[in-house]
Coordinates of C-alpha atoms in Angstrom, one line a residue:
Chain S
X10 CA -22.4 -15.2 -6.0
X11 CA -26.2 -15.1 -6.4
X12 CA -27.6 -11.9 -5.9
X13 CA -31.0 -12.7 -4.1
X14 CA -33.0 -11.6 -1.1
X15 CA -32.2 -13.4 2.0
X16 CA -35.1 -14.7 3.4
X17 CA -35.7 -14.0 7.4
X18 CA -33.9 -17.1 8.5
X19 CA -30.9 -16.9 6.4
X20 CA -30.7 -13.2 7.5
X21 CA -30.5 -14.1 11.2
X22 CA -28.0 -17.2 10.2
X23 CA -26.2 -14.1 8.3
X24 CA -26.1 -11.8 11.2
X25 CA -25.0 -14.2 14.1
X26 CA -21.9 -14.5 12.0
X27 CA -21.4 -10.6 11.7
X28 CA -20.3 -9.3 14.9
X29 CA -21.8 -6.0 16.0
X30 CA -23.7 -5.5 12.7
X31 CA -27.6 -5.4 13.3
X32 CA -30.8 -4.7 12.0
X33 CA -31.9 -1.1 12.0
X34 CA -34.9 0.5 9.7
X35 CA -35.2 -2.5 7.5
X36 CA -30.7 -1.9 7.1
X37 CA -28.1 -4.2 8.1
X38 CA -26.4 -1.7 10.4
X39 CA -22.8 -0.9 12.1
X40 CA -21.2 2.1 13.6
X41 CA -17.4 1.8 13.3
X42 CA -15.1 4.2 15.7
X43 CA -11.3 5.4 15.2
X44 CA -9.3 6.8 17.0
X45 CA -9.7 10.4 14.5
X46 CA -11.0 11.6 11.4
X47 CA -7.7 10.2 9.7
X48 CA -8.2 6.6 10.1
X49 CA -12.1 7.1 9.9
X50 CA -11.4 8.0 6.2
X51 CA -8.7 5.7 5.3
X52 CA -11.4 3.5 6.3
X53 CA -13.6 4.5 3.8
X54 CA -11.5 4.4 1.1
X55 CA -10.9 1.2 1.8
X56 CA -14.6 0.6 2.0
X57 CA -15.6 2.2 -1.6
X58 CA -12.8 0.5 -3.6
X59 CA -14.4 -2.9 -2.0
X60 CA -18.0 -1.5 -2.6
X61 CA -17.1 0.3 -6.2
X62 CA -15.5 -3.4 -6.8
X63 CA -18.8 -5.3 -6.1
X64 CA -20.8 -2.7 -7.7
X65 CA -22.7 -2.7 -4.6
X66 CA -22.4 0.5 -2.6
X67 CA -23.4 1.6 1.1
X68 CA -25.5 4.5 2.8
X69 CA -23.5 5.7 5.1
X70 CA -22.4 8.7 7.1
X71 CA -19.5 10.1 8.5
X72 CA -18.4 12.2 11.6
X73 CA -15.4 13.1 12.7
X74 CA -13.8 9.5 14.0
X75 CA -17.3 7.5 13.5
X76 CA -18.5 6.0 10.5
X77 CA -22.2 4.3 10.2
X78 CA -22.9 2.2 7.4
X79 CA -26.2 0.5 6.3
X80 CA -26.7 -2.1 3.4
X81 CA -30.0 -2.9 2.0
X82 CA -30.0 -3.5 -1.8
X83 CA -32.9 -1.5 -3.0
X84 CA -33.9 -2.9 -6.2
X85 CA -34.9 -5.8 -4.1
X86 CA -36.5 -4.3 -1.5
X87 CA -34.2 -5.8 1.2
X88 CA -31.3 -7.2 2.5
X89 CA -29.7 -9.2 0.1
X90 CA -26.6 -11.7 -0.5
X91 CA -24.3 -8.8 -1.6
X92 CA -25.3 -6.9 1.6
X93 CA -24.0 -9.7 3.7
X94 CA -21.1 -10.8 1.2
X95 CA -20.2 -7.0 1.8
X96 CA -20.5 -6.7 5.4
X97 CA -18.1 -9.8 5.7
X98 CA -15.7 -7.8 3.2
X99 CA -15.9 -4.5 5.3
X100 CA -14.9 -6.8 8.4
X101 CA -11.9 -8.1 6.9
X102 CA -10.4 -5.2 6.1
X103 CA -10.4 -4.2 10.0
X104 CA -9.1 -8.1 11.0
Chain M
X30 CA 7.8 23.6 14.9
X31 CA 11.0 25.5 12.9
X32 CA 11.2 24.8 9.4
X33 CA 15.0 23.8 8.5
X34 CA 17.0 22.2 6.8
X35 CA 18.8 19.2 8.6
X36 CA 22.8 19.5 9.3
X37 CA 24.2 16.1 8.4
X38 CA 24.7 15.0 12.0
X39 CA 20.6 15.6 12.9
X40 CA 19.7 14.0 9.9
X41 CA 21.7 10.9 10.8
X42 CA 19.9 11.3 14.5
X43 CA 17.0 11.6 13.4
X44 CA 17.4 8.6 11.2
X45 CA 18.6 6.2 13.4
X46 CA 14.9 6.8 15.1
X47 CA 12.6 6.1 12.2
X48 CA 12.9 2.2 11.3
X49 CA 13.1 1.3 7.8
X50 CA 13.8 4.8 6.0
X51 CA 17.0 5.4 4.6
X52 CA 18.9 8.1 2.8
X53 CA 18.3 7.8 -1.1
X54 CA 19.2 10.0 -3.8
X55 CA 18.9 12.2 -1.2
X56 CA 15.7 11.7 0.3
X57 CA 14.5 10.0 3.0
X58 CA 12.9 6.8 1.5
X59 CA 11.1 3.6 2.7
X60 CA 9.2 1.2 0.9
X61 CA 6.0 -0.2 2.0
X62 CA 4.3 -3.3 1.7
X63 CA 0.7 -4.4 2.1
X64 CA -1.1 -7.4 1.8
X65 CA -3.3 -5.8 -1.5
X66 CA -4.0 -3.0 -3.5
X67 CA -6.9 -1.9 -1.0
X68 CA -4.9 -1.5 2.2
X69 CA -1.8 0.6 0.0
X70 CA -4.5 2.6 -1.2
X71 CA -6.3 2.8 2.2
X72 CA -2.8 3.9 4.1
X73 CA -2.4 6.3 0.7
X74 CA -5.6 8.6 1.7
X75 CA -4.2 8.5 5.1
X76 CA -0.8 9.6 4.4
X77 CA -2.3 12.2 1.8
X78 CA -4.6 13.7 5.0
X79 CA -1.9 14.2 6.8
X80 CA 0.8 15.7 4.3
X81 CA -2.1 18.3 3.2
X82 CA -2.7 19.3 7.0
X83 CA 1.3 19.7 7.2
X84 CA 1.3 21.3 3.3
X85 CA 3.8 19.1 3.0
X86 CA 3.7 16.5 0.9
X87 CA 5.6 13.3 -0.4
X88 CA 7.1 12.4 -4.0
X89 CA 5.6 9.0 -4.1
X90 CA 4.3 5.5 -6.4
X91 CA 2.5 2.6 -6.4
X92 CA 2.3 -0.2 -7.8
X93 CA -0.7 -2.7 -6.3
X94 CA 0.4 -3.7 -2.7
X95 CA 3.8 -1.5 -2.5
X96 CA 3.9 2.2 -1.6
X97 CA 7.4 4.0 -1.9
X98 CA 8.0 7.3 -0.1
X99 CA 10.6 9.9 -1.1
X100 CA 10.6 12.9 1.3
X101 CA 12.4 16.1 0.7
X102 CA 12.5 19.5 0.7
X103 CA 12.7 21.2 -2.8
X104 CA 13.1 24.7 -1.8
X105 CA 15.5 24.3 1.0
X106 CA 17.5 22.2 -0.8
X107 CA 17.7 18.8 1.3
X108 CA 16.4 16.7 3.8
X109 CA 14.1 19.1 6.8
X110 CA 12.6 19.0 9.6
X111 CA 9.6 18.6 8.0
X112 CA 10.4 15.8 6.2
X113 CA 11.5 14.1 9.7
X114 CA 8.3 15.5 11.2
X115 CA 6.3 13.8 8.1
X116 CA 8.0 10.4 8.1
X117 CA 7.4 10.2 12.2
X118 CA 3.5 11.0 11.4
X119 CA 3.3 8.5 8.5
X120 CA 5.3 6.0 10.8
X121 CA 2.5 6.4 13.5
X122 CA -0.9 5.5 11.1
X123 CA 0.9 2.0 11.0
X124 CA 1.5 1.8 14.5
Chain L
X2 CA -9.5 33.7 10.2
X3 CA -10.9 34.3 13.7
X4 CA -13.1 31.0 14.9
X5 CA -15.8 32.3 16.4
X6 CA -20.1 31.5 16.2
X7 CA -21.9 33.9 13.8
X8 CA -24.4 36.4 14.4
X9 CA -27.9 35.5 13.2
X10 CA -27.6 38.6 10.8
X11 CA -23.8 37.5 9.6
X12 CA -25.5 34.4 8.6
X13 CA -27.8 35.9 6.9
X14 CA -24.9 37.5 4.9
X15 CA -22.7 34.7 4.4
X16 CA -25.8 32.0 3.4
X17 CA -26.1 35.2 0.7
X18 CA -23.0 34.0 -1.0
X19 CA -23.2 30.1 -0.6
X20 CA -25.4 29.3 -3.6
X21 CA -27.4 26.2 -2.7
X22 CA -26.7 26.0 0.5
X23 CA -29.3 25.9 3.4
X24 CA -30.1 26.1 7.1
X25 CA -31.3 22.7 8.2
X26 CA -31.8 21.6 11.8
X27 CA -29.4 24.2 12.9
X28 CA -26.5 23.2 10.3
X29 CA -25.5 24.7 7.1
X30 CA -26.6 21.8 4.9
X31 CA -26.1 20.9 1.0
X32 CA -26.7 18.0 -1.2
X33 CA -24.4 17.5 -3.9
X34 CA -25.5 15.0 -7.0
X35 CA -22.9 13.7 -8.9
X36 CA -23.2 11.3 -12.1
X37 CA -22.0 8.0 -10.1
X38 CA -20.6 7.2 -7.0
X39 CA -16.6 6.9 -8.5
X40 CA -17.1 11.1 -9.2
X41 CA -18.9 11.4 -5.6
X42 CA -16.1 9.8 -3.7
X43 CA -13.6 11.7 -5.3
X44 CA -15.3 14.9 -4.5
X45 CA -15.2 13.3 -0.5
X46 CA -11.6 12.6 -1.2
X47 CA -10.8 16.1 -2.2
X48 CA -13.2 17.2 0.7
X49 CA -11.6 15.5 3.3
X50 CA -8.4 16.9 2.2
X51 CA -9.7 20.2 2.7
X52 CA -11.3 19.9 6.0
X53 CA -8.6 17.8 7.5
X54 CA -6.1 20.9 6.9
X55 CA -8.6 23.2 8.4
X56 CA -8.9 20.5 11.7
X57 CA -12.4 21.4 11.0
X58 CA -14.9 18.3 9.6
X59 CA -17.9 18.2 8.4
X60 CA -20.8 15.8 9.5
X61 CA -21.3 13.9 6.2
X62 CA -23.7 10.9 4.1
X63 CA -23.0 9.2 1.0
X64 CA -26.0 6.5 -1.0
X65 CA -23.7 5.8 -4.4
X66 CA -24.1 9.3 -6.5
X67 CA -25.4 11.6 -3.6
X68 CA -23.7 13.5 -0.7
X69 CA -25.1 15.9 1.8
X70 CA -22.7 17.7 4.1
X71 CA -23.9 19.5 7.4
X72 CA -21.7 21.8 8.4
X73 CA -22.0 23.2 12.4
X74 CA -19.1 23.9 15.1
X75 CA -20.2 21.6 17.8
X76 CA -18.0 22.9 20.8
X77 CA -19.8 27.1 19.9
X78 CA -22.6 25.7 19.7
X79 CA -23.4 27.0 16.2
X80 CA -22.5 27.8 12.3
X81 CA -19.0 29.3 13.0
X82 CA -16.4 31.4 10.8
X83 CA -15.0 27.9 10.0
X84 CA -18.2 26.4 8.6
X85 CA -18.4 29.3 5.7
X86 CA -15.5 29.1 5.3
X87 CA -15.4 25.1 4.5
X88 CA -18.4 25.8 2.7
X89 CA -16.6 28.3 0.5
X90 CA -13.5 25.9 -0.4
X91 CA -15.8 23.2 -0.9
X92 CA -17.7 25.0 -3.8
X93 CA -14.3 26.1 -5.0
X94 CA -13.3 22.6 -5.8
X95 CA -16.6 22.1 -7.7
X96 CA -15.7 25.5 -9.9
Chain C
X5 CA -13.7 -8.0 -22.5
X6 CA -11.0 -10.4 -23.5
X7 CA -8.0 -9.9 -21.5
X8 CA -4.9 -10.5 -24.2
X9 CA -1.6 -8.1 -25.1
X10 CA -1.7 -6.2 -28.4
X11 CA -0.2 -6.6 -31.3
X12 CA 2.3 -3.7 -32.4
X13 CA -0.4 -2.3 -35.0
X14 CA -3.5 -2.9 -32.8
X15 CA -1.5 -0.7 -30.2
X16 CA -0.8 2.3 -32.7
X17 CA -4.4 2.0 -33.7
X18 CA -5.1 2.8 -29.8
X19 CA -3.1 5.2 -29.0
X20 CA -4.3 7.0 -31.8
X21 CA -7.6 7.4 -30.1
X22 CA -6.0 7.9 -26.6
X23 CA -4.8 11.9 -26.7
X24 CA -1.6 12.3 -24.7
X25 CA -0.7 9.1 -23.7
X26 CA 3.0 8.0 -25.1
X27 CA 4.6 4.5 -25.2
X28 CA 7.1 5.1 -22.9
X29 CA 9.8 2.0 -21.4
X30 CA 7.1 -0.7 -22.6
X31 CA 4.4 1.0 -20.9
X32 CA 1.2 3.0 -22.1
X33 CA 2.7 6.9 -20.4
X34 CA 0.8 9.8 -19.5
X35 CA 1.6 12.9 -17.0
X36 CA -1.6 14.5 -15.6
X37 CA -0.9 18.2 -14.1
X38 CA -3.8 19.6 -11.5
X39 CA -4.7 22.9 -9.9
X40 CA -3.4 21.9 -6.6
X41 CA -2.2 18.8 -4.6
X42 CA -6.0 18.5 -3.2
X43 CA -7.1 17.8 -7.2
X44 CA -4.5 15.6 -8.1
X45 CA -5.5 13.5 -5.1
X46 CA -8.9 13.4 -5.5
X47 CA -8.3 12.7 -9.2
X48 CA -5.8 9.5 -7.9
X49 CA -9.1 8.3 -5.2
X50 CA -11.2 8.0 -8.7
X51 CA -8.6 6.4 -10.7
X52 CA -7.8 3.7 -7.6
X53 CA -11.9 3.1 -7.7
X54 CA -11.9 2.8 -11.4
X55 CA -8.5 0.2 -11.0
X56 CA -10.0 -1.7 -8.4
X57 CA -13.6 -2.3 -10.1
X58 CA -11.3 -3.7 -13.3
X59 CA -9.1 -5.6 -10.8
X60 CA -6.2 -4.1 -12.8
X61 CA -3.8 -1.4 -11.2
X62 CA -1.7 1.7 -12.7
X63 CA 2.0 1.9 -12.1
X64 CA 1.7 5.9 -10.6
X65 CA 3.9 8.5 -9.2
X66 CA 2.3 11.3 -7.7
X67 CA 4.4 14.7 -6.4
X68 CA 2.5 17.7 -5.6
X69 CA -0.3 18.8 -8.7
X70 CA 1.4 15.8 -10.9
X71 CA 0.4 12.4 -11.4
X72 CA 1.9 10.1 -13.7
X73 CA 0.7 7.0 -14.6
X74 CA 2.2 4.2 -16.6
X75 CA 0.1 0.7 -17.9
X76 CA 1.2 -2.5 -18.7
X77 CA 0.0 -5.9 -18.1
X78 CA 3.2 -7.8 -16.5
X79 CA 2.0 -11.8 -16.6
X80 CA 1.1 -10.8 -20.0
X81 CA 4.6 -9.3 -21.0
X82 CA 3.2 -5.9 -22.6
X83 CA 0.6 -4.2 -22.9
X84 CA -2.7 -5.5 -23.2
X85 CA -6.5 -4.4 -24.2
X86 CA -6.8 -4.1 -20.4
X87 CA -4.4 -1.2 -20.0
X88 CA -6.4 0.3 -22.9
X89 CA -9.4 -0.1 -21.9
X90 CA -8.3 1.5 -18.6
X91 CA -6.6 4.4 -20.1
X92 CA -10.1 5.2 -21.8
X93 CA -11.7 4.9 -18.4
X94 CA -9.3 7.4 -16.9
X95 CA -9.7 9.9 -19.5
X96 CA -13.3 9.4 -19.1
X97 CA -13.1 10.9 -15.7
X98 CA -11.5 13.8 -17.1
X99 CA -14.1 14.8 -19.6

């Protein structure tokens, strides 16, 4: 995969395809809820072996049962193709 | 909840309740399968959250998408209620 | 250990002992550095073994080497007995 | 990295250079001993991250402060410059 900006038009063609994810301070944003702290972190794990794996890794925060995550690839000053391609990965681990 | 070890005849009651364990080398055992490395690992952090809440925790191994289990009680001797207790709770994060 | 909201003077006190830690917004906050975000997650791994034992969690943010934990018991209203005391085994797993 | 099984002298030459791991049943062997059941864990969350970035997994056991990991490339039929090249990376977390 190509590892380039996405312009604004491929962003929105990305984000119509990524349910509940949206744009938030410049981030592709989504705020995940479990049912406890328990599966909110088995989430995670799940999340940074898929991120470590891309070498492409998320901000995000944690709180009891909720977990926020927001992609933006920095070195490119935007939202990129491995932000999306990650978002997509993050949603098929909860499918 | 009383920590004991399990007379032969609760053991096999409590067995007949969890689905897919059985008595090996005498331990309660199941093997568990997953679609990839990611999700065994992901259900591993859970199952390791909630064996360190109990301080209780499970001889176990992996190897990419299977997880096996092997509950027992060293210093009691066998099978206890703990290790019933433990095998309900890891039976419930799949539920 | 009793669970109860601290005194502004047993604060005081306890923020003494907890080397780099700070009051922030009302929570006992730290950032922890790590050298990449494989030795960060593990330090969350070992974390949230910790805090899930103590059914007490912190509020938490990861960006790939970096983690800041804010540590405040939201039903006292306050920095309790329970968030020095998470901060404590916290630094203990980095000693 | 080229992905191929050793021959019997290039594997002595590694395992030379790799302090405490054994050939043990075909595989590249090494027991790990922590602190506590909370380091051994966290020490396993790194390893998984470390698999999954090499998209090559550890045959591990884990019981209480012990970890035991054994390598070996199966479609290759030994073991390969992959398992030794991840036995370098896990001792790499170590030091």
């Amino acid at each position: 995969m190509e590892r380039k900006k996405l312009t604004g038009s491929e962003l929105l063609q990305e984000l119509s395809a990524l349910p509940g994810w949206s744009l938030y301070e410049g981030k592709l944003h989504k705020l995940f809820t479990f049912p406890d702290f328990v599966k909110a972190f088995g989430f995670m794990c799940e999340v940074a072996l898929v991120a470590q794996a891309m070498d492409h890794h998320p901000d995000w925060s944690n709180a009891y049962n909720r977990v926020t995550i927001d992609l933006v690839t920095h070195d490119l000053g935007g939202i990129s193709t491995f932000d999306t391609e990650l978002a997509r990965r993050i949603e098929n681990l909860l499918s």
